[in-house]
CSV table of N, CA and C in Angstrom, one decimal:
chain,number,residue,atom,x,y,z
A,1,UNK,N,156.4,125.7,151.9
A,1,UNK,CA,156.8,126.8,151.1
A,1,UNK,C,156.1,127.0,149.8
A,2,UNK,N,155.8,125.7,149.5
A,2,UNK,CA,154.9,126.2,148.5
A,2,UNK,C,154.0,127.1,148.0
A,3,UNK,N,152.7,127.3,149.3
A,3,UNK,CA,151.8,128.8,149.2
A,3,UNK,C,152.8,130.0,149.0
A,4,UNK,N,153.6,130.1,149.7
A,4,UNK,CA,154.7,131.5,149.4
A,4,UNK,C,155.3,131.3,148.1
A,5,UNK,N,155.4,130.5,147.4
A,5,UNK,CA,156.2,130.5,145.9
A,5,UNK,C,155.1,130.8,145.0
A,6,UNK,N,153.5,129.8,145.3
A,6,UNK,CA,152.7,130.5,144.8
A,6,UNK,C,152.2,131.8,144.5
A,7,UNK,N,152.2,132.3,145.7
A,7,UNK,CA,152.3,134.6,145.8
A,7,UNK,C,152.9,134.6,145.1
A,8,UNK,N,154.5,134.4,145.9
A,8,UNK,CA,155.2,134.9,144.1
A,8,UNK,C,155.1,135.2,143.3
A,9,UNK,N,154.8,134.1,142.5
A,9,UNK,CA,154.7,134.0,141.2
A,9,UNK,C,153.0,134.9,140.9
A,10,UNK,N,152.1,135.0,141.9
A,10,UNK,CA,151.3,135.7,141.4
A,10,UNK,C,149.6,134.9,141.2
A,11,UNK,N,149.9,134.0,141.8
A,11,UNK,CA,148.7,133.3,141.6
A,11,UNK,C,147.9,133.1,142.9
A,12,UNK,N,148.5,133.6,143.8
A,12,UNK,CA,147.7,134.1,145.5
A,12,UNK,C,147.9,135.2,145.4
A,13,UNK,N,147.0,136.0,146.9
A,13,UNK,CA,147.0,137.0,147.4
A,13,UNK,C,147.1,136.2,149.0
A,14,UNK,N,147.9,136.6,149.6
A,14,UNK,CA,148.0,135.9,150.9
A,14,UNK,C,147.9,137.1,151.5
A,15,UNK,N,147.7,136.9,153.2
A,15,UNK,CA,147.1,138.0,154.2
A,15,UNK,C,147.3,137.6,155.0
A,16,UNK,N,148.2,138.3,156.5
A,16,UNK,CA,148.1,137.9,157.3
A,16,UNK,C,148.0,139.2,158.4
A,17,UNK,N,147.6,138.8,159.7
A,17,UNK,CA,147.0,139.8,160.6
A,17,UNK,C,148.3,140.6,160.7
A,18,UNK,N,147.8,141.7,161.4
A,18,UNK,CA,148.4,142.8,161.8
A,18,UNK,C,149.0,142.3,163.1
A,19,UNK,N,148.2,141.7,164.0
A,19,UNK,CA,148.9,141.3,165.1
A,19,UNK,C,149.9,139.9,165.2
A,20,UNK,N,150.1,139.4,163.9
A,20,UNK,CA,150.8,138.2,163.6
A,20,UNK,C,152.5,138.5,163.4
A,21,UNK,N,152.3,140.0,162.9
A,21,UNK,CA,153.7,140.3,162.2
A,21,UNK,C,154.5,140.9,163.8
A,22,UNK,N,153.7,141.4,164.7
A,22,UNK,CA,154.8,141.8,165.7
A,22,UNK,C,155.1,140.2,166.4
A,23,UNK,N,153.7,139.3,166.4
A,23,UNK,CA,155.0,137.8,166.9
A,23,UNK,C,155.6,137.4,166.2
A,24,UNK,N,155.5,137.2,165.1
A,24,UNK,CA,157.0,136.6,164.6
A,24,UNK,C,157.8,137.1,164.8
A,25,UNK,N,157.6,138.5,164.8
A,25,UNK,CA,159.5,139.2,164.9
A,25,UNK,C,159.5,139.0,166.0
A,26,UNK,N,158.9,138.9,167.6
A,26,UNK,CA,159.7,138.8,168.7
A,26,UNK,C,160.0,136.8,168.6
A,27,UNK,N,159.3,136.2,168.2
A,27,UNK,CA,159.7,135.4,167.9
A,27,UNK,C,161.4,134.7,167.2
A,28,UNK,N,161.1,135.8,166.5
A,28,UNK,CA,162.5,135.5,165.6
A,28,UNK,C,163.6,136.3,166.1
A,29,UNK,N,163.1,137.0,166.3
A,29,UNK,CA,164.0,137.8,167.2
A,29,UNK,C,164.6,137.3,168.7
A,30,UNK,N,164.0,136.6,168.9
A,30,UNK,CA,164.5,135.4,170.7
A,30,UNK,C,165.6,134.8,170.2
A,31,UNK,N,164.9,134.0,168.7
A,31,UNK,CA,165.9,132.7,168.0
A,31,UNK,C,167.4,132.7,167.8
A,32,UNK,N,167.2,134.0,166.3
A,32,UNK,CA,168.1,134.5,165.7
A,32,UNK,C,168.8,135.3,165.6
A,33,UNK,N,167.9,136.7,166.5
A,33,UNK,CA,168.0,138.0,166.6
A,33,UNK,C,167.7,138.9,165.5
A,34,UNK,N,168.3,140.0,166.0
A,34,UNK,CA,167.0,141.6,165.5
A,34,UNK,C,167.4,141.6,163.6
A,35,UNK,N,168.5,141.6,163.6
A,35,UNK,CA,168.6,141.4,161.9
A,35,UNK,C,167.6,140.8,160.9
A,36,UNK,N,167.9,139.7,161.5
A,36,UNK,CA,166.9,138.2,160.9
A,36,UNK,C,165.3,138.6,161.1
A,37,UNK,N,165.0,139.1,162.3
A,37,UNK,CA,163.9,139.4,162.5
A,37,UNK,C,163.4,140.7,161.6
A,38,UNK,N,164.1,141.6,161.7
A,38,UNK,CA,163.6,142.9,160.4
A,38,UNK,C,163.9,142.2,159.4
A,39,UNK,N,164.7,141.5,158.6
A,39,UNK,CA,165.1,140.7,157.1
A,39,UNK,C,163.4,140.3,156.9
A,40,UNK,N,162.9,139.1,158.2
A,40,UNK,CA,161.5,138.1,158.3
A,40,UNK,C,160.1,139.0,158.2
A,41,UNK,N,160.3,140.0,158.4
A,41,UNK,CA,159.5,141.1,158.1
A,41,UNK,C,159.0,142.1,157.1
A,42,UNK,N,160.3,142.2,156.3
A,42,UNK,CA,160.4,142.6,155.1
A,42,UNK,C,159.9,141.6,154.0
A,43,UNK,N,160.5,140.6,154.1
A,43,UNK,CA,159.9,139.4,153.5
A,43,UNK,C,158.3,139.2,153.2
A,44,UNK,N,158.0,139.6,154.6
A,44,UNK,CA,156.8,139.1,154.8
A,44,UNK,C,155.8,140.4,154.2
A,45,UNK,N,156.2,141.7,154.5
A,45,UNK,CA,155.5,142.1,153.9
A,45,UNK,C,155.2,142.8,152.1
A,46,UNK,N,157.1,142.0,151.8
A,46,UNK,CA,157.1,142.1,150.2
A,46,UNK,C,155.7,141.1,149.7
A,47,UNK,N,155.1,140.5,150.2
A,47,UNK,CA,154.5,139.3,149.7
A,47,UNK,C,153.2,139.5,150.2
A,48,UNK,N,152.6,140.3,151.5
A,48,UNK,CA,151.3,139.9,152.3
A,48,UNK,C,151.0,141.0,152.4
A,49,UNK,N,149.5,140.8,152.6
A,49,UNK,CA,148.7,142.3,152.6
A,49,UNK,C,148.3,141.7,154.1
A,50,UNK,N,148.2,143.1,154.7
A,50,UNK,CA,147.8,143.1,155.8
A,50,UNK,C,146.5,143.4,156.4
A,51,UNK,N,146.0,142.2,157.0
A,51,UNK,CA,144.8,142.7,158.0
A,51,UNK,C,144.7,143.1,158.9
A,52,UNK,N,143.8,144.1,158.9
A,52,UNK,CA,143.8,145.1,160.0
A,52,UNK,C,143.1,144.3,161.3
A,53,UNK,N,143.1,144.3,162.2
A,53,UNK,CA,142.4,144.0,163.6
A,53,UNK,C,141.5,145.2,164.3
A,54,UNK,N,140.5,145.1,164.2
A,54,UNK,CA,140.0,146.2,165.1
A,54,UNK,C,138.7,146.1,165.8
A,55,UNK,N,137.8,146.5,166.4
A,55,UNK,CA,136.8,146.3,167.4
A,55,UNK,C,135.8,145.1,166.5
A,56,UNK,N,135.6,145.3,165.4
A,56,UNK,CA,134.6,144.3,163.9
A,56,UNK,C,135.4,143.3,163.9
A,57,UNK,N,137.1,143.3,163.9
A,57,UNK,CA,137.2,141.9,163.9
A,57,UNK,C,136.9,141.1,165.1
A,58,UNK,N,137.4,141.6,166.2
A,58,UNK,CA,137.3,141.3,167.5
A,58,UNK,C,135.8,140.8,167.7
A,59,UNK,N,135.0,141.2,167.3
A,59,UNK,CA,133.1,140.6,167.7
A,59,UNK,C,133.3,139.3,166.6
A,60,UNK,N,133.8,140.0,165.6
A,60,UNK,CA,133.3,138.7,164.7
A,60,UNK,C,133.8,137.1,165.1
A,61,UNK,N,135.2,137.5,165.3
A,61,UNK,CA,136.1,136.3,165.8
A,61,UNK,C,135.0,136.1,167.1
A,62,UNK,N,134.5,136.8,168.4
A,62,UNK,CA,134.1,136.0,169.3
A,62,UNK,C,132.8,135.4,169.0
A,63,UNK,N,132.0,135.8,167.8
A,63,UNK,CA,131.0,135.4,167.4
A,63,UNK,C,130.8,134.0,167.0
A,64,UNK,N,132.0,133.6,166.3
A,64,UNK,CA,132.2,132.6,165.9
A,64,UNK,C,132.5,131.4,166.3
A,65,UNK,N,133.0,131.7,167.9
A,65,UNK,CA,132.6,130.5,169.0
A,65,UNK,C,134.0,129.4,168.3
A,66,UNK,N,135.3,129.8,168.0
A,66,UNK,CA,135.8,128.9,167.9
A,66,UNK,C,136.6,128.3,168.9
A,67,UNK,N,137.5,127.3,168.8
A,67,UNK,CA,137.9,126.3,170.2
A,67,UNK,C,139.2,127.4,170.6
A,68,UNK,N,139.9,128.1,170.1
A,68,UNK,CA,140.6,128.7,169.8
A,68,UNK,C,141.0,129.9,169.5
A,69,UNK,N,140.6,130.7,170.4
A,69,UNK,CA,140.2,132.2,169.8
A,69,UNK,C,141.5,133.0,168.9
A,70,UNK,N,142.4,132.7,169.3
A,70,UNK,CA,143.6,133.5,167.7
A,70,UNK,C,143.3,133.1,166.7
A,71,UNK,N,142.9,131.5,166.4
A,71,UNK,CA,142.8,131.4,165.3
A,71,UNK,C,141.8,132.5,164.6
C-alpha cells in the first residue's frame, strides 16, 4: 500500500491500463460483490490515470517478445 499512499500524497503519478480496470471489478465483484466493486473503481480512478490500449499498444507489447504477454 505504500505506492498508493505515495500518489496520494502526490509524489507519483500511477497508471494503470484500461483493460485492468474491467478485471478487477469482475474480479471483485465474484468476491464481494457489485458495491465493493464500483466503491474499487472509484478509488481506483480517484488516484490513476488511465492507459489507453489500442492497435500501438498491441504491436508494441508483441514486439517486445515478453514471457508473458499481459504483462
Amino acid at each position: 500500500m505504500v505506492f498508493f499512499e505515495q500518489i496520494e500524497r502526490g509524489n507519483f503519478v500511477g497508471h494503470i491500463a484500461a483493460t485492468t480496470v474491467t478485471t478487477i471489478f469482475y474480479i471483485v465483484r465474484k468476491t464481494e460483490g457489485r458495491d465493493v466493486a464500483l466503491s474499487t473503481i472509484h478509488r481506483l480512478l480517484a488516484g490513476l490515470q488511465i492507459c489507453p490500449v489500442n492497435r500501438k499498444t498491441v504491436e508494441l507489447a508483441l514486439s517486445i517478445a515478453l514471457k508473458d504477454f499481459e504483462d
